[in-house]
Amino acid sequence: MVLIHGGRFEMGAGGVYPEEGPPVEISVGDFWISRHDVTNAQFARFVRETGYRTVGERGGQTVSGKVEPAGGAVFEMPSAVDDGRPVRWWHFVAGADWRHPQGPGSDLRGKADHPVVQIAYADAQAYATWAGLQLPSEAQWEYAARGGGASGTATAQAAVAHGVPRANVWQGVFPFFNSDADGFIGTSPVGCFPANGYGLYDMVGNVWQWTTDLYFPSHRYPVGLRSFDPNNPNVPSRVIKGGSFLCAANFCMRYRPAARQPHDEGLGTSHIGFRLVRLATPNGAPRAG
């Protein structure tokens, strides 16, 4: 883990997506944060030692008001626009879980060092508890993502520099064409793109990451509010950060520290993972809690 010395900063941004504002002054204390997302190999060890079954494996989660069987949400690239009907690229797939992230027939061969996905919020919390660590708050995550100086609107590690991909994001026209310029259509191994100023990998791109914050479409919200996603108002939602391999300049330019989205805390997907933090004691030594 990497020790991040806390401080005061302006969280959020204006002029990009409305939910990123208004910017607010906030302070964070010292904390340690994982260099990279939790990998398939790390999560597999947790499962072996505890017998844990994820929300997606157990089933019974409610998605858009409907109780679904075991499974998760999977991105499927549409081939074309059909008969003027709205294009859909997310589908709930029965049997999709962390071992089978694209559904039955998919597996983790050759992906031990890729970030684990198909992880609901409760699954990430369970892993954190087992590890004696925590999920980051939105403020901790964003402070770390800036790498010691980047603004919220810039990337802590530019997604593309001089025509060379520096993060795992979508190249091409989303959702119909991905040129694969960075060498990956889906997830990539952790740490294969340059680290930010703090030595942290994949703080933008690859997979979105859970935070502990309940979602509200602004950085100024009523105290005590549970969560509120205008597009999914009856479902508890958490803030996810960092963007993913599906973020593209023409659709979801959220591979920036200030970018944020809501996500149903009970639904795993093929593009959301997590990393962990640990509070620092006054002398800099890490501790859980």
C-alpha positions as a Markdown table, in Angstrom:
| # | Residue | x | y | z |
|---|---|---|---|---|
| 1 | Met | 0.0 | 0.0 | 0.0 |
| 2 | Val | 1.0 | 3.6 | -0.5 |
| 3 | Leu | 0.9 | 6.2 | 2.2 |
| 4 | Ile | -1.0 | 9.3 | 1.1 |
| 5 | His | -0.4 | 12.4 | 3.2 |
| 6 | Gly | -3.7 | 14.2 | 3.6 |
| 7 | Gly | -4.6 | 17.8 | 3.1 |
| 8 | Arg | -7.3 | 20.2 | 2.0 |
| 9 | Phe | -8.4 | 20.2 | -1.6 |
| 10 | Glu | -11.3 | 21.2 | -3.9 |
| 11 | Met | -13.3 | 18.1 | -4.6 |
| 12 | Gly | -15.4 | 17.9 | -7.8 |
| 13 | Ala | -15.4 | 20.0 | -10.9 |
| 14 | Gly | -17.6 | 22.3 | -12.9 |
| 15 | Gly | -18.3 | 22.5 | -16.6 |
| 16 | Val | -18.1 | 18.8 | -17.5 |
| 17 | Tyr | -20.9 | 16.7 | -16.0 |
| 18 | Pro | -23.4 | 18.3 | -13.6 |
| 19 | Glu | -23.1 | 15.7 | -10.9 |
| 20 | Glu | -19.4 | 16.6 | -10.5 |
| 21 | Gly | -20.3 | 20.0 | -9.0 |
| 22 | Pro | -20.3 | 22.3 | -7.4 |
| 23 | Pro | -16.7 | 22.0 | -6.3 |
| 24 | Val | -16.4 | 21.9 | -2.5 |
| 25 | Glu | -13.4 | 22.4 | -0.2 |
| 26 | Ile | -12.8 | 19.3 | 1.9 |
| 27 | Ser | -10.0 | 17.9 | 4.1 |
| 28 | Val | -8.8 | 14.3 | 4.3 |
| 29 | Gly | -6.4 | 12.8 | 6.8 |
| 30 | Asp | -3.4 | 10.6 | 6.1 |
| 31 | Phe | -4.3 | 7.2 | 4.8 |
| 32 | Trp | -2.8 | 4.2 | 3.0 |
| 33 | Ile | -4.3 | 3.0 | -0.3 |
| 34 | Ser | -3.7 | -0.1 | -2.5 |
| 35 | Arg | -1.4 | 0.4 | -5.5 |
| 36 | His | -3.9 | -1.4 | -7.7 |
| 37 | Asp | -7.4 | -2.8 | -7.7 |
| 38 | Val | -8.1 | -6.1 | -6.0 |
| 39 | Thr | -7.3 | -8.9 | -8.5 |
| 40 | Asn | -9.0 | -12.1 | -9.4 |
| 41 | Ala | -6.2 | -14.0 | -7.7 |
| 42 | Gln | -6.6 | -12.0 | -4.5 |
| 43 | Phe | -10.3 | -12.4 | -4.4 |
| 44 | Ala | -10.0 | -16.1 | -5.1 |
| 45 | Arg | -7.8 | -16.5 | -2.0 |
| 46 | Phe | -10.5 | -14.7 | 0.1 |
| 47 | Val | -13.2 | -17.1 | -1.3 |
| 48 | Arg | -11.0 | -20.2 | -0.6 |
| 49 | Glu | -10.4 | -19.1 | 3.0 |
| 50 | Thr | -13.9 | -18.1 | 3.9 |
| 51 | Gly | -16.3 | -19.9 | 1.5 |
| 52 | Tyr | -17.8 | -16.6 | 0.7 |
| 53 | Arg | -20.4 | -16.5 | -2.1 |
| 54 | Thr | -21.0 | -13.2 | -3.9 |
| 55 | Val | -24.4 | -11.5 | -4.3 |
| 56 | Gly | -24.3 | -12.5 | -8.0 |
| 57 | Glu | -23.7 | -16.1 | -7.1 |
| 58 | Arg | -26.5 | -16.2 | -4.5 |
| 59 | Gly | -29.1 | -14.5 | -6.6 |
| 60 | Gly | -32.2 | -12.8 | -5.4 |
| 61 | Gln | -31.0 | -9.2 | -6.0 |
| 62 | Thr | -33.5 | -6.6 | -7.1 |
| 63 | Val | -32.6 | -4.9 | -10.4 |
| 64 | Ser | -34.9 | -2.1 | -11.6 |
| 65 | Gly | -37.6 | -3.4 | -9.2 |
| 66 | Lys | -37.4 | -6.9 | -10.5 |
| 67 | Val | -36.0 | -9.8 | -8.4 |
| 68 | Glu | -33.3 | -11.5 | -10.6 |
| 69 | Pro | -31.8 | -15.0 | -10.5 |
| 70 | Ala | -28.1 | -15.5 | -9.9 |
| 71 | Gly | -26.1 | -13.4 | -12.4 |
| 72 | Gly | -24.9 | -9.9 | -13.2 |
| 73 | Ala | -24.9 | -7.1 | -15.8 |
| 74 | Val | -22.7 | -7.7 | -18.8 |
| 75 | Phe | -21.7 | -5.3 | -21.6 |
| 76 | Glu | -22.4 | -6.6 | -25.1 |
| 77 | Met | -21.2 | -4.6 | -28.1 |
| 78 | Pro | -24.2 | -4.0 | -30.4 |
| 79 | Ser | -23.6 | -4.8 | -34.0 |
| 80 | Ala | -25.9 | -2.1 | -35.5 |
| 81 | Val | -29.0 | 0.0 | -34.9 |
| 82 | Asp | -32.0 | -2.3 | -35.4 |
| 83 | Asp | -35.3 | -0.8 | -36.9 |
| 84 | Gly | -34.8 | 2.5 | -35.1 |
| 85 | Arg | -35.1 | 0.8 | -31.7 |
| 86 | Pro | -33.0 | 2.2 | -28.9 |
| 87 | Val | -29.6 | 0.6 | -28.8 |
| 88 | Arg | -28.9 | -1.5 | -25.6 |
| 89 | Trp | -25.5 | -2.6 | -24.6 |
| 90 | Trp | -26.1 | -3.7 | -21.0 |
| 91 | His | -27.9 | -7.0 | -20.3 |
| 92 | Phe | -28.6 | -8.9 | -17.1 |
| 93 | Val | -27.0 | -12.4 | -17.8 |
| 94 | Ala | -28.0 | -15.3 | -15.6 |
| 95 | Gly | -24.8 | -17.1 | -14.4 |
| 96 | Ala | -22.5 | -14.1 | -14.7 |
| 97 | Asp | -20.4 | -13.8 | -11.6 |
| 98 | Trp | -16.8 | -13.1 | -10.6 |
| 99 | Arg | -15.6 | -16.4 | -11.9 |
| 100 | His | -17.6 | -16.0 | -15.1 |
| 101 | Pro | -17.6 | -12.3 | -15.7 |
| 102 | Gln | -19.2 | -12.4 | -19.2 |
| 103 | Gly | -21.6 | -15.2 | -18.2 |
| 104 | Pro | -21.6 | -19.0 | -18.6 |
| 105 | Gly | -18.9 | -20.1 | -20.9 |
| 106 | Ser | -16.5 | -17.3 | -19.8 |
| 107 | Asp | -13.8 | -17.9 | -17.2 |
| 108 | Leu | -10.6 | -16.4 | -15.7 |
| 109 | Arg | -8.0 | -18.3 | -17.6 |
| 110 | Gly | -5.0 | -15.9 | -18.1 |
| 111 | Lys | -6.6 | -13.2 | -16.0 |
| 112 | Ala | -5.3 | -13.9 | -12.4 |
| 113 | Asp | -3.8 | -10.4 | -12.4 |
| 114 | His | -6.9 | -8.6 | -13.8 |
| 115 | Pro | -9.2 | -6.7 | -11.5 |
| 116 | Val | -12.0 | -8.8 | -10.1 |
| 117 | Val | -15.4 | -7.7 | -11.5 |
| 118 | Gln | -19.0 | -8.7 | -11.0 |
| 119 | Ile | -18.7 | -7.5 | -7.4 |
| 120 | Ala | -21.6 | -5.9 | -5.6 |
| 121 | Tyr | -21.0 | -3.3 | -2.9 |
| 122 | Ala | -21.6 | -5.9 | -0.1 |
| 123 | Asp | -19.0 | -8.2 | -1.7 |
| 124 | Ala | -16.4 | -5.5 | -1.7 |
| 125 | Gln | -17.2 | -4.7 | 1.9 |
| 126 | Ala | -16.9 | -8.4 | 2.9 |
| 127 | Tyr | -13.4 | -8.6 | 1.3 |
| 128 | Ala | -12.3 | -5.4 | 3.0 |
| 129 | Thr | -13.5 | -6.7 | 6.4 |
| 130 | Trp | -11.6 | -10.0 | 5.9 |
| 131 | Ala | -8.5 | -8.1 | 4.9 |
| 132 | Gly | -8.7 | -5.7 | 7.9 |
| 133 | Leu | -9.1 | -2.8 | 5.6 |
| 134 | Gln | -11.8 | -0.5 | 4.2 |
| 135 | Leu | -13.3 | 0.8 | 1.0 |
| 136 | Pro | -12.3 | 4.4 | 0.3 |
| 137 | Ser | -14.6 | 7.4 | 0.7 |
| 138 | Glu | -15.1 | 9.4 | -2.4 |
| 139 | Ala | -12.9 | 12.2 | -1.0 |
| 140 | Gln | -10.0 | 9.8 | -0.2 |
| 141 | Trp | -10.3 | 8.2 | -3.7 |
| 142 | Glu | -10.4 | 11.5 | -5.6 |
| 143 | Tyr | -7.5 | 13.0 | -3.5 |
| 144 | Ala | -5.4 | 9.9 | -4.3 |
| 145 | Ala | -6.4 | 9.9 | -8.0 |
| 146 | Arg | -5.1 | 13.4 | -8.5 |
| 147 | Gly | -1.6 | 12.1 | -7.8 |
| 148 | Gly | -0.4 | 15.1 | -5.8 |
| 149 | Gly | -1.5 | 17.9 | -8.0 |
| 150 | Ala | -3.7 | 17.1 | -11.0 |
| 151 | Ser | -7.0 | 19.0 | -11.2 |
| 152 | Gly | -10.3 | 17.3 | -11.1 |
| 153 | Thr | -11.0 | 18.0 | -14.8 |
| 154 | Ala | -7.6 | 16.7 | -16.0 |
| 155 | Thr | -6.7 | 13.0 | -15.7 |
| 156 | Ala | -4.2 | 12.1 | -13.0 |
| 157 | Gln | -2.6 | 9.9 | -15.8 |
| 158 | Ala | -3.7 | 11.2 | -19.2 |
| 159 | Ala | -5.7 | 8.6 | -21.0 |
| 160 | Val | -3.8 | 9.2 | -24.2 |
| 161 | Ala | -0.5 | 11.1 | -24.5 |
| 162 | His | 1.0 | 11.8 | -27.9 |
| 163 | Gly | -1.3 | 9.3 | -29.5 |
| 164 | Val | -0.2 | 6.5 | -27.1 |
| 165 | Pro | -2.8 | 5.0 | -24.7 |
| 166 | Arg | -1.8 | 5.5 | -21.1 |
| 167 | Ala | -4.9 | 4.0 | -19.5 |
| 168 | Asn | -7.4 | 1.3 | -20.5 |
| 169 | Val | -10.3 | 3.2 | -22.0 |
| 170 | Trp | -12.3 | 2.8 | -25.2 |
| 171 | Gln | -10.6 | 3.7 | -28.4 |
| 172 | Gly | -13.0 | 4.2 | -31.3 |
| 173 | Val | -16.7 | 5.1 | -31.5 |
| 174 | Phe | -18.6 | 3.8 | -28.5 |
| 175 | Pro | -20.5 | 1.4 | -28.5 |
| 176 | Phe | -20.1 | 0.1 | -32.0 |
| 177 | Phe | -16.3 | 0.0 | -32.6 |
| 178 | Asn | -13.3 | -0.4 | -30.4 |
| 179 | Ser | -10.0 | -0.1 | -32.3 |
| 180 | Asp | -8.1 | -2.0 | -29.5 |
| 181 | Ala | -5.3 | 0.6 | -29.8 |
| 182 | Asp | -4.3 | -0.1 | -26.1 |
| 183 | Gly | -4.2 | -3.9 | -26.7 |
| 184 | Phe | -7.3 | -4.6 | -24.6 |
| 185 | Ile | -11.0 | -4.9 | -25.5 |
| 186 | Gly | -12.0 | -5.6 | -21.9 |
| 187 | Thr | -10.1 | -5.5 | -18.6 |
| 188 | Ser | -6.3 | -5.3 | -18.5 |
| 189 | Pro | -3.8 | -6.7 | -16.0 |
| 190 | Val | -3.4 | -4.3 | -13.1 |
| 191 | Gly | -0.3 | -2.1 | -13.3 |
| 192 | Cys | 0.3 | -2.4 | -17.1 |
| 193 | Phe | -0.2 | 1.3 | -17.7 |
| 194 | Pro | 1.8 | 4.2 | -16.1 |
| 195 | Ala | 1.2 | 5.0 | -12.4 |
| 196 | Asn | 0.1 | 8.4 | -11.3 |
| 197 | Gly | 2.2 | 10.8 | -9.2 |
| 198 | Tyr | 1.6 | 8.7 | -6.0 |
| 199 | Gly | 2.6 | 5.5 | -7.7 |
| 200 | Leu | -1.0 | 4.3 | -8.0 |
| 201 | Tyr | -2.1 | 2.3 | -11.0 |
| 202 | Asp | -5.4 | 2.4 | -12.9 |
| 203 | Met | -6.9 | 5.3 | -11.0 |
| 204 | Val | -8.6 | 6.1 | -14.3 |
| 205 | Gly | -9.8 | 3.5 | -16.8 |
| 206 | Asn | -9.8 | -0.3 | -16.6 |
| 207 | Val | -12.7 | -0.7 | -14.1 |
| 208 | Trp | -14.8 | 1.6 | -12.0 |
| 209 | Gln | -14.2 | 1.4 | -8.3 |
| 210 | Trp | -16.6 | 1.4 | -5.4 |
| 211 | Thr | -16.6 | 4.1 | -2.7 |
| 212 | Thr | -18.5 | 4.2 | 0.6 |
| 213 | Asp | -20.4 | 7.3 | -0.3 |
| 214 | Leu | -24.1 | 7.2 | -0.9 |
| 215 | Tyr | -24.9 | 8.9 | -4.2 |
| 216 | Phe | -26.6 | 12.3 | -4.7 |
| 217 | Pro | -26.3 | 14.2 | -8.0 |
| 218 | Ser | -24.3 | 17.0 | -6.5 |
| 219 | His | -21.6 | 17.6 | -3.9 |
| 220 | Arg | -24.1 | 19.6 | -1.8 |
| 221 | Tyr | -26.9 | 17.4 | -0.4 |
| 222 | Pro | -29.1 | 17.2 | 2.6 |
| 223 | Val | -27.5 | 15.7 | 5.7 |
| 224 | Gly | -29.0 | 12.3 | 6.4 |
| 225 | Leu | -30.2 | 11.6 | 2.9 |
| 226 | Arg | -30.0 | 7.9 | 2.1 |
| 227 | Ser | -29.1 | 8.2 | -1.6 |
| 228 | Phe | -30.8 | 9.6 | -4.7 |
| 229 | Asp | -30.2 | 8.6 | -8.3 |
| 230 | Pro | -32.8 | 10.4 | -10.4 |
| 231 | Asn | -32.6 | 7.6 | -13.0 |
| 232 | Asn | -33.1 | 4.9 | -10.4 |
| 233 | Pro | -34.7 | 6.6 | -7.4 |
| 234 | Asn | -36.0 | 3.6 | -5.5 |
| 235 | Val | -32.6 | 1.7 | -5.3 |
| 236 | Pro | -29.8 | 2.4 | -2.8 |
| 237 | Ser | -26.8 | 3.7 | -4.9 |
| 238 | Arg | -23.2 | 4.3 | -4.1 |
| 239 | Val | -20.7 | 6.5 | -5.8 |
| 240 | Ile | -18.3 | 4.8 | -8.2 |
| 241 | Lys | -15.1 | 6.5 | -9.4 |
| 242 | Gly | -12.4 | 6.3 | -12.1 |
| 243 | Gly | -14.2 | 5.3 | -15.3 |
| 244 | Ser | -13.5 | 2.0 | -17.1 |
| 245 | Phe | -12.5 | 0.3 | -20.3 |
| 246 | Leu | -15.9 | 1.4 | -21.6 |
| 247 | Cys | -15.3 | 5.2 | -21.2 |
| 248 | Ala | -15.0 | 7.0 | -24.5 |
| 249 | Ala | -14.5 | 10.5 | -25.7 |
| 250 | Asn | -17.7 | 10.4 | -27.6 |
| 251 | Phe | -19.9 | 9.0 | -24.8 |
| 252 | Cys | -18.6 | 8.7 | -21.3 |
| 253 | Met | -15.6 | 10.9 | -20.8 |
| 254 | Arg | -15.3 | 10.0 | -17.1 |
| 255 | Tyr | -11.7 | 8.9 | -17.0 |
| 256 | Arg | -10.9 | 11.9 | -14.7 |
| 257 | Pro | -10.5 | 12.2 | -10.9 |
| 258 | Ala | -13.6 | 14.3 | -10.4 |
| 259 | Ala | -15.8 | 12.1 | -12.5 |
| 260 | Arg | -18.5 | 10.1 | -10.6 |
| 261 | Gln | -21.5 | 8.0 | -11.2 |
| 262 | Pro | -24.2 | 6.3 | -9.2 |
| 263 | His | -24.5 | 2.5 | -9.2 |
| 264 | Asp | -27.0 | 0.1 | -7.6 |
| 265 | Glu | -25.1 | -1.3 | -4.6 |
| 266 | Gly | -26.7 | -4.7 | -5.1 |
| 267 | Leu | -25.7 | -5.3 | -8.7 |
| 268 | Gly | -22.3 | -6.6 | -10.0 |
| 269 | Thr | -21.2 | -5.7 | -13.5 |
| 270 | Ser | -18.4 | -6.6 | -15.9 |
| 271 | His | -16.7 | -3.2 | -15.4 |
| 272 | Ile | -16.8 | -2.4 | -11.7 |
| 273 | Gly | -14.1 | -3.5 | -9.2 |
| 274 | Phe | -12.6 | -2.0 | -6.1 |
| 275 | Arg | -9.4 | -1.1 | -4.1 |
| 276 | Leu | -8.9 | -0.6 | -0.4 |
| 277 | Val | -7.6 | 1.9 | 2.1 |
| 278 | Arg | -6.4 | 1.9 | 5.6 |
| 279 | Leu | -6.3 | 4.8 | 8.1 |
| 280 | Ala | -2.8 | 6.0 | 9.2 |
| 281 | Thr | -1.9 | 6.5 | 12.8 |
| 282 | Pro | -0.2 | 9.8 | 13.8 |
| 283 | Asn | 3.3 | 8.3 | 13.4 |
| 284 | Gly | 2.4 | 7.0 | 9.9 |
| 285 | Ala | 2.1 | 3.3 | 10.7 |
| 286 | Pro | -1.0 | 1.8 | 9.1 |
| 287 | Arg | -3.9 | 0.4 | 11.2 |
| 288 | Ala | -7.3 | -1.0 | 10.4 |
| 289 | Gly | -10.4 | 0.7 | 11.6 |
